[in-house]
Coordinates of C-alpha atoms in Angstrom, one line a residue:
X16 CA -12.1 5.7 7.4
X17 CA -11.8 8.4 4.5
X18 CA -9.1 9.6 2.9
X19 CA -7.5 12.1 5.0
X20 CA -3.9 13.7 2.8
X21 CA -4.4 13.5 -0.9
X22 CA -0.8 11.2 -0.6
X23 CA -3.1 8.2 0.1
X24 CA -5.0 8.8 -3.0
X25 CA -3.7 5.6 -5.1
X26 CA -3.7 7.4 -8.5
X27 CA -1.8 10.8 -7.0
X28 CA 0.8 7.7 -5.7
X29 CA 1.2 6.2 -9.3
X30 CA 0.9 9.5 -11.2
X31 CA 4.4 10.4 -8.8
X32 CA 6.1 7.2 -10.2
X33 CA 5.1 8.2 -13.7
X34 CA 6.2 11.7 -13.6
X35 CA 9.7 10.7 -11.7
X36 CA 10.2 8.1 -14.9
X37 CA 9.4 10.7 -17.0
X38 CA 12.3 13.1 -15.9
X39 CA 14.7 10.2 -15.8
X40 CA 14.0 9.2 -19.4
X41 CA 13.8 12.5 -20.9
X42 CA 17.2 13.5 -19.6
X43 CA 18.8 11.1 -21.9
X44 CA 20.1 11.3 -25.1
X45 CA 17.7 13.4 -27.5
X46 CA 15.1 14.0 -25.5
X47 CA 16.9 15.8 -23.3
X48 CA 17.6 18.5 -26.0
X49 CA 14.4 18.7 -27.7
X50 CA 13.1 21.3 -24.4
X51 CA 9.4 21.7 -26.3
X52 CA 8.8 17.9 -26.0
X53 CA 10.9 17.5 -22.8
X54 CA 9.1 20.0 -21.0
X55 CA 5.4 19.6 -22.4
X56 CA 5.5 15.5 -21.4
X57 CA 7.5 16.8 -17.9
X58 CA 4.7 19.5 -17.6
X59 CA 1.2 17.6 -18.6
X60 CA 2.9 14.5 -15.8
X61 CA 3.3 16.7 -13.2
X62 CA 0.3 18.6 -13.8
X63 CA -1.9 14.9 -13.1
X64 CA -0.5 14.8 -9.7
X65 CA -0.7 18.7 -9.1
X66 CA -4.4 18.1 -9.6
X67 CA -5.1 15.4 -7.8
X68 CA -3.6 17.5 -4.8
X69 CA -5.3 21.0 -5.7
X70 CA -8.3 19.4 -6.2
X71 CA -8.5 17.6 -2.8
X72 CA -7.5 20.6 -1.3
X73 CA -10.4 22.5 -2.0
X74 CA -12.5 20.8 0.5
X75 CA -15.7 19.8 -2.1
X76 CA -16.4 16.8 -3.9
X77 CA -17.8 18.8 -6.7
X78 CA -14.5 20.7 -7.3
X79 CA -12.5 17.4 -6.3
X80 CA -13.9 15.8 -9.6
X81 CA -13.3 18.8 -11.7
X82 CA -9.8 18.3 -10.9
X83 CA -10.2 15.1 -11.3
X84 CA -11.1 15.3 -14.8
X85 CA -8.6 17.9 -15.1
X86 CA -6.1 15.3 -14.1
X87 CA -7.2 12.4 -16.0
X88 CA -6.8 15.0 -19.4
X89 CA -3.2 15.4 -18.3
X90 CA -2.6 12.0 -18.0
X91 CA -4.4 11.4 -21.5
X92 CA -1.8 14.1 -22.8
X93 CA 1.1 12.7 -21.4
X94 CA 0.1 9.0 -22.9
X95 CA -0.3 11.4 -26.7
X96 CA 3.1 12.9 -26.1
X97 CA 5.2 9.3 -25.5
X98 CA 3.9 8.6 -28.8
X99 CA 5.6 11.7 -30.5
X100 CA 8.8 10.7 -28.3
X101 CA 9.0 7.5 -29.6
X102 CA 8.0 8.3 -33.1
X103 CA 10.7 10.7 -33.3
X104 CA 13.5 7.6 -31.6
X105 CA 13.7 9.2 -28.5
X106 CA 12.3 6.4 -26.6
X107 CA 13.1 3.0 -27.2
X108 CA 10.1 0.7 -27.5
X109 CA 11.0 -1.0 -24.4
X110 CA 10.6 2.9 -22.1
X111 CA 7.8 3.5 -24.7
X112 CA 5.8 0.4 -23.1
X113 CA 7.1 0.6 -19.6
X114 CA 5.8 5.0 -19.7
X115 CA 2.3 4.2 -21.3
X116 CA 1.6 1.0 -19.4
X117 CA 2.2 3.7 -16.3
X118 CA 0.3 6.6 -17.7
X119 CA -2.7 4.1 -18.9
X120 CA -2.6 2.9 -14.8
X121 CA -3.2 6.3 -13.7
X122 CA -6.0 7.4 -15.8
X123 CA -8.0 4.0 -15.3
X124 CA -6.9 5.0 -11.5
X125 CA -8.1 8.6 -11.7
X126 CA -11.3 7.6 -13.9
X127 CA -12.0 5.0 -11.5
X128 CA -11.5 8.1 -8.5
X129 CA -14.1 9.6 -10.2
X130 CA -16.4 6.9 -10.8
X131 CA -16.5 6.2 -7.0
X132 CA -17.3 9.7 -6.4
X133 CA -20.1 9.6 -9.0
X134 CA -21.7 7.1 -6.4
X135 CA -21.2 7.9 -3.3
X136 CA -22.4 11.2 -1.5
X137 CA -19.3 11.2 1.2
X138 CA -16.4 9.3 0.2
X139 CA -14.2 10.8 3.0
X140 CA -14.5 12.5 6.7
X141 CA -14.4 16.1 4.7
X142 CA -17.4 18.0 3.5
X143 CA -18.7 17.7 0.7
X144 CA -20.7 19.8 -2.0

């Protein structure tokens, strides 16, 4: 049985809770007034998910995995811009580990997405490219 919405897609599911901790935590204290830094993180987290779901919507695997990759950069930008946060105290290093433990999870996910569809001609009931 193939994957049929891009909701089942493990690493779209994980990228969600990421993103949602994201917004929490950068409405707090500084964060929540330095809007660059608060909006780029907000942005490059919602933009793995985004992907994930653009990507499966275009109906090919070779334009799946673009976004894909697409996705995974996002989440490698998000991991780059918790650092910043955290250098500049607006994490604690107890949200600092809890965020990058997350965003690590959904690139490993997302790489491994990709990976899988390296391998295997159809890995769901769509068509493929």
């Amino acid at each position: 049985m193939g994957i049929r919405q891009f909701e089942e897609i493990e690493g779209w599911r994980e990228a969600r809770v990421l993103a949602a901790k994201i917004y929490e935590i950068s409405n707090l204290g500084k964060f929540s007034t330095d809007f660059g830094l608060r909006d780029q993180v907000r942005r490059a987290s919602v933009s793995i998910m985004a992907n994930i779901a653009e990507g499966f919507g275009r109906g090919g695997k070779t334009e799946f995995m673009r976004f894909l990759r697409i996705s995974r950069a996002s989440a490698l930008e998000t991991q780059s811009h918790l650092y910043i946060a955290l250098d500049l105290g607006y994490l604690s290093k107890d949200d600092f580990e809890t965020l990058h433990k997350q965003a690590i999870r959904v690139t490993r996910l997302v790489g491994g997405f990709i990976n899988y569809l390296s391998n295997h001609k159809e890995p769901n009931n769509r068509s493929t490219e």
